mmCIF file of C-alpha atoms and ligand atoms in Angstrom:
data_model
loop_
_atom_site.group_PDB
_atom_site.id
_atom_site.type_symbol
_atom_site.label_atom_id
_atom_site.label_comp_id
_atom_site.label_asym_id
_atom_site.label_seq_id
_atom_site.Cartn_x
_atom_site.Cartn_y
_atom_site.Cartn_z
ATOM 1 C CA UNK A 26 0.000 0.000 0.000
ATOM 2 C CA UNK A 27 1.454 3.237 -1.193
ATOM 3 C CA UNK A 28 1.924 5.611 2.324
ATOM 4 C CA UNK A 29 0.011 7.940 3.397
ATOM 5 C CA UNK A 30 0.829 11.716 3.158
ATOM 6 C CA UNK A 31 0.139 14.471 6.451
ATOM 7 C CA UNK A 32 0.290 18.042 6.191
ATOM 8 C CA UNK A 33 1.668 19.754 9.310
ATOM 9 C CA UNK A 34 1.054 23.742 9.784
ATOM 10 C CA UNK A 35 3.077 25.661 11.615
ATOM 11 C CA UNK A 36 5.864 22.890 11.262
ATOM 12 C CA UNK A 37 9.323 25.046 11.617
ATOM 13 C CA UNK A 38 9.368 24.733 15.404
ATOM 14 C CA UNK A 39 7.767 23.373 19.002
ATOM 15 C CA UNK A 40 4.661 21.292 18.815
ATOM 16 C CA UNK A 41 4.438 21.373 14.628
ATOM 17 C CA UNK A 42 8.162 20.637 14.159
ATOM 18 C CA UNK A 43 8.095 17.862 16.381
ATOM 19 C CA UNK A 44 4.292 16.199 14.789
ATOM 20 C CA UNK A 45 6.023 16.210 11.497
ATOM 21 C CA UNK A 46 8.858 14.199 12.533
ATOM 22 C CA UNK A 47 6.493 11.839 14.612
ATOM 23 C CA UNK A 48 4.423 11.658 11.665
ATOM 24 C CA UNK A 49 7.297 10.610 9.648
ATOM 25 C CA UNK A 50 8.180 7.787 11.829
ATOM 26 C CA UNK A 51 4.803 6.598 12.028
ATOM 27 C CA UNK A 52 5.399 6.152 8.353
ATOM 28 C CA UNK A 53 3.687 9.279 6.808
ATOM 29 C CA UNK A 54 5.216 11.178 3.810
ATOM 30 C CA UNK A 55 4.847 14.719 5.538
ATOM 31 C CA UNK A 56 4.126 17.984 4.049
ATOM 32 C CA UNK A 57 5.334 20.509 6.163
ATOM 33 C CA UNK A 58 3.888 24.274 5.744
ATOM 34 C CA UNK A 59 4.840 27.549 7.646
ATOM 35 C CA UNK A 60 6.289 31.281 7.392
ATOM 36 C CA UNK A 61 10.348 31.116 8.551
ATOM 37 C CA UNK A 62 10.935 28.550 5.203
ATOM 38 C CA UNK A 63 14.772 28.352 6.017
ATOM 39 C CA UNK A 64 14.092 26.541 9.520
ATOM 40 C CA UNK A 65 11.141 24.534 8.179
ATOM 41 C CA UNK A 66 13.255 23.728 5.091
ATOM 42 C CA UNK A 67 15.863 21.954 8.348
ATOM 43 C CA UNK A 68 13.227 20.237 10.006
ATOM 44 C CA UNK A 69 11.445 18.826 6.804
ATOM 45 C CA UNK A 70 15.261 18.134 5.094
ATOM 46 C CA UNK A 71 16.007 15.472 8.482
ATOM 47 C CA UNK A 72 12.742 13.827 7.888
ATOM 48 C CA UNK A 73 12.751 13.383 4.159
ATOM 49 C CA UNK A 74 9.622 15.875 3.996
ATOM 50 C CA UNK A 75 8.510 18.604 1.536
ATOM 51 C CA UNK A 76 8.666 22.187 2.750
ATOM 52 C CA UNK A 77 6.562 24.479 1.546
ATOM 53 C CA UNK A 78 5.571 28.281 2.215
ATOM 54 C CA UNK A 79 2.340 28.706 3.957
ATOM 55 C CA UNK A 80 0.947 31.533 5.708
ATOM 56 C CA UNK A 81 -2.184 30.549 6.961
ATOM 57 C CA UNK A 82 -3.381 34.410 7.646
ATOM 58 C CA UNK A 83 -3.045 35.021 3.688
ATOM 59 C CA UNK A 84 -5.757 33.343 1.691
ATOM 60 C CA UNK A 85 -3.254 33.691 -1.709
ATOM 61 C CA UNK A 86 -0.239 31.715 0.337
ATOM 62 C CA UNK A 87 -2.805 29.186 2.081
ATOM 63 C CA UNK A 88 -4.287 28.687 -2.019
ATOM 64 C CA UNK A 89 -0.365 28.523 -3.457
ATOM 65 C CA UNK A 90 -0.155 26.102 -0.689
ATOM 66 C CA UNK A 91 -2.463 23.646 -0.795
ATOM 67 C CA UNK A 92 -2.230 23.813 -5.057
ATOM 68 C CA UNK A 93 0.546 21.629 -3.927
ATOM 69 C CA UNK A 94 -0.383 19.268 -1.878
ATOM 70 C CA UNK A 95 -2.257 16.818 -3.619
ATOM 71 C CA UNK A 96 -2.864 13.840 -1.599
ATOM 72 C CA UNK A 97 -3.673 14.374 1.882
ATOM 73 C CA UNK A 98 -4.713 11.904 4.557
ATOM 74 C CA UNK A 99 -4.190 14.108 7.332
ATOM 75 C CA UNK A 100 -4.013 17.340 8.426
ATOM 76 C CA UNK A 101 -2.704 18.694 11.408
ATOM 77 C CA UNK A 102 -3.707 22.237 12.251
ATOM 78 C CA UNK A 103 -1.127 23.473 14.523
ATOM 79 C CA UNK A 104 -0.195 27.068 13.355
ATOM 80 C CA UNK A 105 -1.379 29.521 15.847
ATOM 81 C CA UNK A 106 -0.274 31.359 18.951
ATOM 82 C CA UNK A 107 -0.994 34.083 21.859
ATOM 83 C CA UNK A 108 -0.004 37.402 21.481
ATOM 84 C CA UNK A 109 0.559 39.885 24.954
ATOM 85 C CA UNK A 110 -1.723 39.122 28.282
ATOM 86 C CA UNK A 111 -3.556 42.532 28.112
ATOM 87 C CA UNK A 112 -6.835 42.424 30.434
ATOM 88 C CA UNK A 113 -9.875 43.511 28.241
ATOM 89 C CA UNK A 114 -10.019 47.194 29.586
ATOM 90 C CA UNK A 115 -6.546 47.161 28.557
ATOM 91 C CA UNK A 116 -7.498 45.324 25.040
ATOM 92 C CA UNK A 117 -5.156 46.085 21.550
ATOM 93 C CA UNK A 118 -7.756 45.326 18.900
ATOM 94 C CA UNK A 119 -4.753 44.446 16.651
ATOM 95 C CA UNK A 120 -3.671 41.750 18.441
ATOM 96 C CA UNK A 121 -7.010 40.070 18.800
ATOM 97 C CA UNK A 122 -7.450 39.927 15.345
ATOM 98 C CA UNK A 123 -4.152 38.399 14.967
ATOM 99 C CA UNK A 124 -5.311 35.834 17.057
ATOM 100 C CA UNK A 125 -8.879 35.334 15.871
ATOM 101 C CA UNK A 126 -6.631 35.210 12.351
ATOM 102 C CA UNK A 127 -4.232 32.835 13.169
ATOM 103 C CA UNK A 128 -6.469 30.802 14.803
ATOM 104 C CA UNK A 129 -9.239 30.451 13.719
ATOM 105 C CA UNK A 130 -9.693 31.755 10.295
ATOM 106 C CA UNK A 131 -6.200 30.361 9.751
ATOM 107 C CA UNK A 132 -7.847 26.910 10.034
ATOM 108 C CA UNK A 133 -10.604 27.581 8.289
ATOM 109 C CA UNK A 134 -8.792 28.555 5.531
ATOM 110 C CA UNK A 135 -6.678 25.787 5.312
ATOM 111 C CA UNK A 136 -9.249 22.914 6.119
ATOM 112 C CA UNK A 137 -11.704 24.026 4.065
ATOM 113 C CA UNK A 138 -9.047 24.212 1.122
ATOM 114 C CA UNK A 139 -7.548 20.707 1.822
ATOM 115 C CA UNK A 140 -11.061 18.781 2.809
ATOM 116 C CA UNK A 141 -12.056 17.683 -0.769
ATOM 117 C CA UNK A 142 -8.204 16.078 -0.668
ATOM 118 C CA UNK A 143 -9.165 14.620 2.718
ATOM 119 C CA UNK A 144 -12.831 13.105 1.841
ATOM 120 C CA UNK A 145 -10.896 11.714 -1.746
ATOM 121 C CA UNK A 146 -8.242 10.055 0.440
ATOM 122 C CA UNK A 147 -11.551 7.452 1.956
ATOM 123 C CA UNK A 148 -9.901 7.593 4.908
ATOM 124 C CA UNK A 149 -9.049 11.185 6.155
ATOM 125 C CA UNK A 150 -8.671 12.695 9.498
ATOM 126 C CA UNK A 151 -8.384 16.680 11.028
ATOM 127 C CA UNK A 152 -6.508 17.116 13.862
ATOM 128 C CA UNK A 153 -6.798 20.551 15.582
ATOM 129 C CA UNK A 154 -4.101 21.690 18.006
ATOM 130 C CA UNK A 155 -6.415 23.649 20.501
ATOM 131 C CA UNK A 156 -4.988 24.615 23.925
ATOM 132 C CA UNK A 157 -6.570 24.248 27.332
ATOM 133 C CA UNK A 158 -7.510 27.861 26.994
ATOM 134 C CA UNK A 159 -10.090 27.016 24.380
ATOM 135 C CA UNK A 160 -12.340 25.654 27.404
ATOM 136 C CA UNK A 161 -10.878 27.297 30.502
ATOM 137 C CA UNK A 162 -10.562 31.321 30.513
ATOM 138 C CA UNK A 163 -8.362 33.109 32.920
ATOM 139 C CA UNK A 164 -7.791 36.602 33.622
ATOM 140 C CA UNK A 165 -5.093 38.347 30.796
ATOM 141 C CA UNK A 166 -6.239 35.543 28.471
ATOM 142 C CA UNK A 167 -8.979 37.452 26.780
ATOM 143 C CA UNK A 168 -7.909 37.659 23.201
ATOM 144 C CA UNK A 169 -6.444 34.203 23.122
ATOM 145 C CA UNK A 170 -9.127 32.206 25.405
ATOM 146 C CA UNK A 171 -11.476 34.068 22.875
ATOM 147 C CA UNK A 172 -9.846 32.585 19.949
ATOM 148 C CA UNK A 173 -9.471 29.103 21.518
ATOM 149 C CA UNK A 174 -12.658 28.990 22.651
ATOM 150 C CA UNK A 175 -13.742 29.897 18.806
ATOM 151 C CA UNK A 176 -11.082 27.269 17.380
ATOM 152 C CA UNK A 177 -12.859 24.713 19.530
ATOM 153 C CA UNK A 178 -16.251 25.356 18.410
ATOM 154 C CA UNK A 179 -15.636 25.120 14.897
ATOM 155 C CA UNK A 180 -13.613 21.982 15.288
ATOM 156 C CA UNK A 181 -16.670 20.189 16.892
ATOM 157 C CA UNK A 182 -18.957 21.671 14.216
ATOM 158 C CA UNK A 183 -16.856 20.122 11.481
ATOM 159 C CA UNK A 184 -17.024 16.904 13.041
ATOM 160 C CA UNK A 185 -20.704 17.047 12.882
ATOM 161 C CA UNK A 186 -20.798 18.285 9.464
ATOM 162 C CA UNK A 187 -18.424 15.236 8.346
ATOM 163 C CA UNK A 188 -20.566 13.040 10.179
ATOM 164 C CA UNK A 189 -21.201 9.829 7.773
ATOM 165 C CA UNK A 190 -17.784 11.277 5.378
ATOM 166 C CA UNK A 191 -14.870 9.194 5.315
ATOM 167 C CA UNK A 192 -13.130 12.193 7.634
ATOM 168 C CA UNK A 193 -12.041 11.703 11.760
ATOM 169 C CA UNK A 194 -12.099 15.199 13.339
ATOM 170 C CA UNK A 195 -9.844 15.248 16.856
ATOM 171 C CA UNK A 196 -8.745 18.429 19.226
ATOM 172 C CA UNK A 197 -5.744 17.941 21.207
ATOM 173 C CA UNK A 198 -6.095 20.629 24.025
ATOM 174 C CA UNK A 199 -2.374 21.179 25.471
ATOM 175 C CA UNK A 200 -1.732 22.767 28.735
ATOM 176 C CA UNK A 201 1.849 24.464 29.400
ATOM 177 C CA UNK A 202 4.506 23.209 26.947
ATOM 178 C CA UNK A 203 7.628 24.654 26.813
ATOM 179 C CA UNK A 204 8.407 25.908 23.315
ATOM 180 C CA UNK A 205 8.440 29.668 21.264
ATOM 181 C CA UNK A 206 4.656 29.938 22.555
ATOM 182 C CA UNK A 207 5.477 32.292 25.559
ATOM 183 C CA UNK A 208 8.526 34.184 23.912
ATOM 184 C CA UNK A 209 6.309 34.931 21.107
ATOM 185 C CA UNK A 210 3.118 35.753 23.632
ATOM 186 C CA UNK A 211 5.968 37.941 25.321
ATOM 187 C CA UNK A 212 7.307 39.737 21.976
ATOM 188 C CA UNK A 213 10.847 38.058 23.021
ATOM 189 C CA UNK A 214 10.986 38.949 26.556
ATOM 190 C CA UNK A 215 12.820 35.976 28.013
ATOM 191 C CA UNK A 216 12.868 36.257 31.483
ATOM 192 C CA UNK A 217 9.009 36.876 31.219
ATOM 193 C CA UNK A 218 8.346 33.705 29.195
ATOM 194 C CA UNK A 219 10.394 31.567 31.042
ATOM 195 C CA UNK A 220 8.876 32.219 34.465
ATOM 196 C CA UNK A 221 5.557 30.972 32.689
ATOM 197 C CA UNK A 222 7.748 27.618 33.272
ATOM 198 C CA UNK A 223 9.408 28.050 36.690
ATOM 199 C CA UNK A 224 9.584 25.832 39.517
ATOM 200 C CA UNK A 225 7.365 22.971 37.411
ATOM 201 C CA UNK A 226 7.846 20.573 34.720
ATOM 202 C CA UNK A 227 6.017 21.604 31.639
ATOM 203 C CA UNK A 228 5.570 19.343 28.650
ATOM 204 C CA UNK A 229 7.671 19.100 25.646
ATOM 205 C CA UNK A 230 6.466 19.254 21.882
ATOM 206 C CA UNK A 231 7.472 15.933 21.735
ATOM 207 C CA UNK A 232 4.685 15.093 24.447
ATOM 208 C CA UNK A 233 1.728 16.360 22.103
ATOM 209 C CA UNK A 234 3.934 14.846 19.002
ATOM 210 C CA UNK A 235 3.431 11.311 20.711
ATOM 211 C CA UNK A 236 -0.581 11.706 20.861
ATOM 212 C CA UNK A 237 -0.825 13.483 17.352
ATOM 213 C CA UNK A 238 1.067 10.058 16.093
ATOM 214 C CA UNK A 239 -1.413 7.748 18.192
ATOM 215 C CA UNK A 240 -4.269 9.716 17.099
ATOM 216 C CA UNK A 241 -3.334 9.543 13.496
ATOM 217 C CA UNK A 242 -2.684 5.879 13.193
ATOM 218 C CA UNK A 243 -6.292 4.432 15.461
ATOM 219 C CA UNK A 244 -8.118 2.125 12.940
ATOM 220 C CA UNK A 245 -10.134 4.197 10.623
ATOM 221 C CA UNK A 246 -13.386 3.397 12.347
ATOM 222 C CA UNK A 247 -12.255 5.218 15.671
ATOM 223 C CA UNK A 248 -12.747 8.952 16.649
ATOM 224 C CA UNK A 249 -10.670 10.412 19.133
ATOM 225 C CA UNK A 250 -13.116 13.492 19.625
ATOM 226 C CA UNK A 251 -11.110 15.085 22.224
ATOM 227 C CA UNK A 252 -7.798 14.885 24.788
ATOM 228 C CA UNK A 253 -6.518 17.760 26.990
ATOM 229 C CA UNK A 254 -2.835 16.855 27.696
ATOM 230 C CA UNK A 255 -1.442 18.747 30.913
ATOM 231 C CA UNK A 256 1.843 18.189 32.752
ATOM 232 C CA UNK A 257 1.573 16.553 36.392
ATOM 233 C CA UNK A 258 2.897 20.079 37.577
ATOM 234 C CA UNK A 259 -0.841 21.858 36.153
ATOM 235 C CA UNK A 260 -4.521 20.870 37.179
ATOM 236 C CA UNK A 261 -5.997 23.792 35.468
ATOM 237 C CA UNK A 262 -5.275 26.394 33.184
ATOM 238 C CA UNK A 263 -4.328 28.435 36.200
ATOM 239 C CA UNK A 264 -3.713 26.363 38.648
ATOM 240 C CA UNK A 265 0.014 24.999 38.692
ATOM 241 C CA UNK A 266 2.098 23.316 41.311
ATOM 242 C CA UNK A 267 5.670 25.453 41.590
ATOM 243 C CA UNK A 268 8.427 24.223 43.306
ATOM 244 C CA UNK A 269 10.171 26.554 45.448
HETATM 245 C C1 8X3 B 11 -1.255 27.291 25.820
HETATM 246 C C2 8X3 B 11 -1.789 27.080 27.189
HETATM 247 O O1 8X3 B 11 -2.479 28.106 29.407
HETATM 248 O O2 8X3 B 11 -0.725 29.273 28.196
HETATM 249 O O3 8X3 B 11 -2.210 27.176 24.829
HETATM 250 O O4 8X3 B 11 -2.997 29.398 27.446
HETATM 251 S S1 8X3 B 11 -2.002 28.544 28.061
#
């Protein structure tokens, strides 16, 4: 049987970098899309995977994109992000639409664009990268928990939509990982992003990686609907366990 091909988003670094090369040892031939092409072009050259431009905010790079792809048995939506931790008297417009863009529409595009590839395959699955904030608010998170919270609803519309299509629909919900996510929330401020991280053991990329992999490769008459993945050191968006 010829393998099967997965298109990653958001696969340069963190959680999409490290699905693609899961992926790829699960046996997938991976198509690997985001902005920074010279470090995607790295992870996607160690793997033996295609790199390709995508910027899933920009309907004209999301359409160059996915011109390219052509089969496509799964898709992992990972591209997205937090930007600042502005309460909502405090809001910047601009950055909520960046989120709302990245997030949301970003997957909308890109699903919608790739699904006819998906229901063609017979056997196709979406996997969303959601966080816990997409079902658990907290104070600062406004713009983000918004988005989240949006990313999540459309996710469990689709599945209802596919309903009786050849197409799995799954949302992995991750709690604190340590990867760009905070330095980028934090426009590069280090010693901000890392105390997001102090005194507990987050999760890795590689953690999520492992349950994209299992997810993708249940027989094709199972639905993983949904998984929240926290470390030990978190029992809640907010609540977390620091050591001294
Ligand atoms: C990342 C988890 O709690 O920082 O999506 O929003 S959190």
């Amino acid at each position: 049987m010829s393998r099967k091909t997965a298109v990653v988003t958001g696969a340069s670094s963190g959680i999409g970098a490290a699905a693609a090369r899961a992926l790829a040892e699960a046996g997938f031939d991976v198509v690997l899309g985001a902005r920074r092409t010279d470090r995607l072009a790295e992870v996607a050259a160690a793997i033996g995977g295609t790199a390709l431009p995508l910027d899933v905010t920009d309907e004209d790079s999301v359409n160059a994109f996915t011109e390219q792809v052509g089969r496509c048995d799964l898709l992992v939506n990972n591209a997205g992000g937090a930007l600042g931790l502005d309460s909502i008297a405090g809001a910047d417009l601009d950055l909520w639409q960046r989120m709302y863009d990245v997030n949301v529409l970003g997957t909308v595009r890109v699903t919608k664009a790739l699904l006819p590839n998906l229901v063609a395959s017979g056997d196709g699955q979406v996997v969303v990268i959601g966080s816990i904030a997409g079902h658990q608010p907290y104070p600062g998170g406004g713009g983000y928990n918004a988005a989240k919270h949006a990313e999540a609803a459309l996710t469990r519309v689709l599945r209802m939509e596919l309903l009786g299509e050849p197409v799995r629909v799954c949302e992995i919900d991750p709690g604190l990982v340590e990867t760009e996510f905070s330095l980028v929330r934090f426009e590069g401020d280090r010693e901000r992003a890392d105390a997001v991280y102090a005194g507990m053991t987050p999760l890795v990329a590689e953690d999520i990686a492992e349950t994209i992999a299992w997810v993708a490769t249940r027989p094709a008459h199972v639905n993983i609907d949904q998984i929240t993945i926290t470390p030990r050191d978190q029992a809640g968006a907010q609540l977390v366990h620091r050591r001294k």
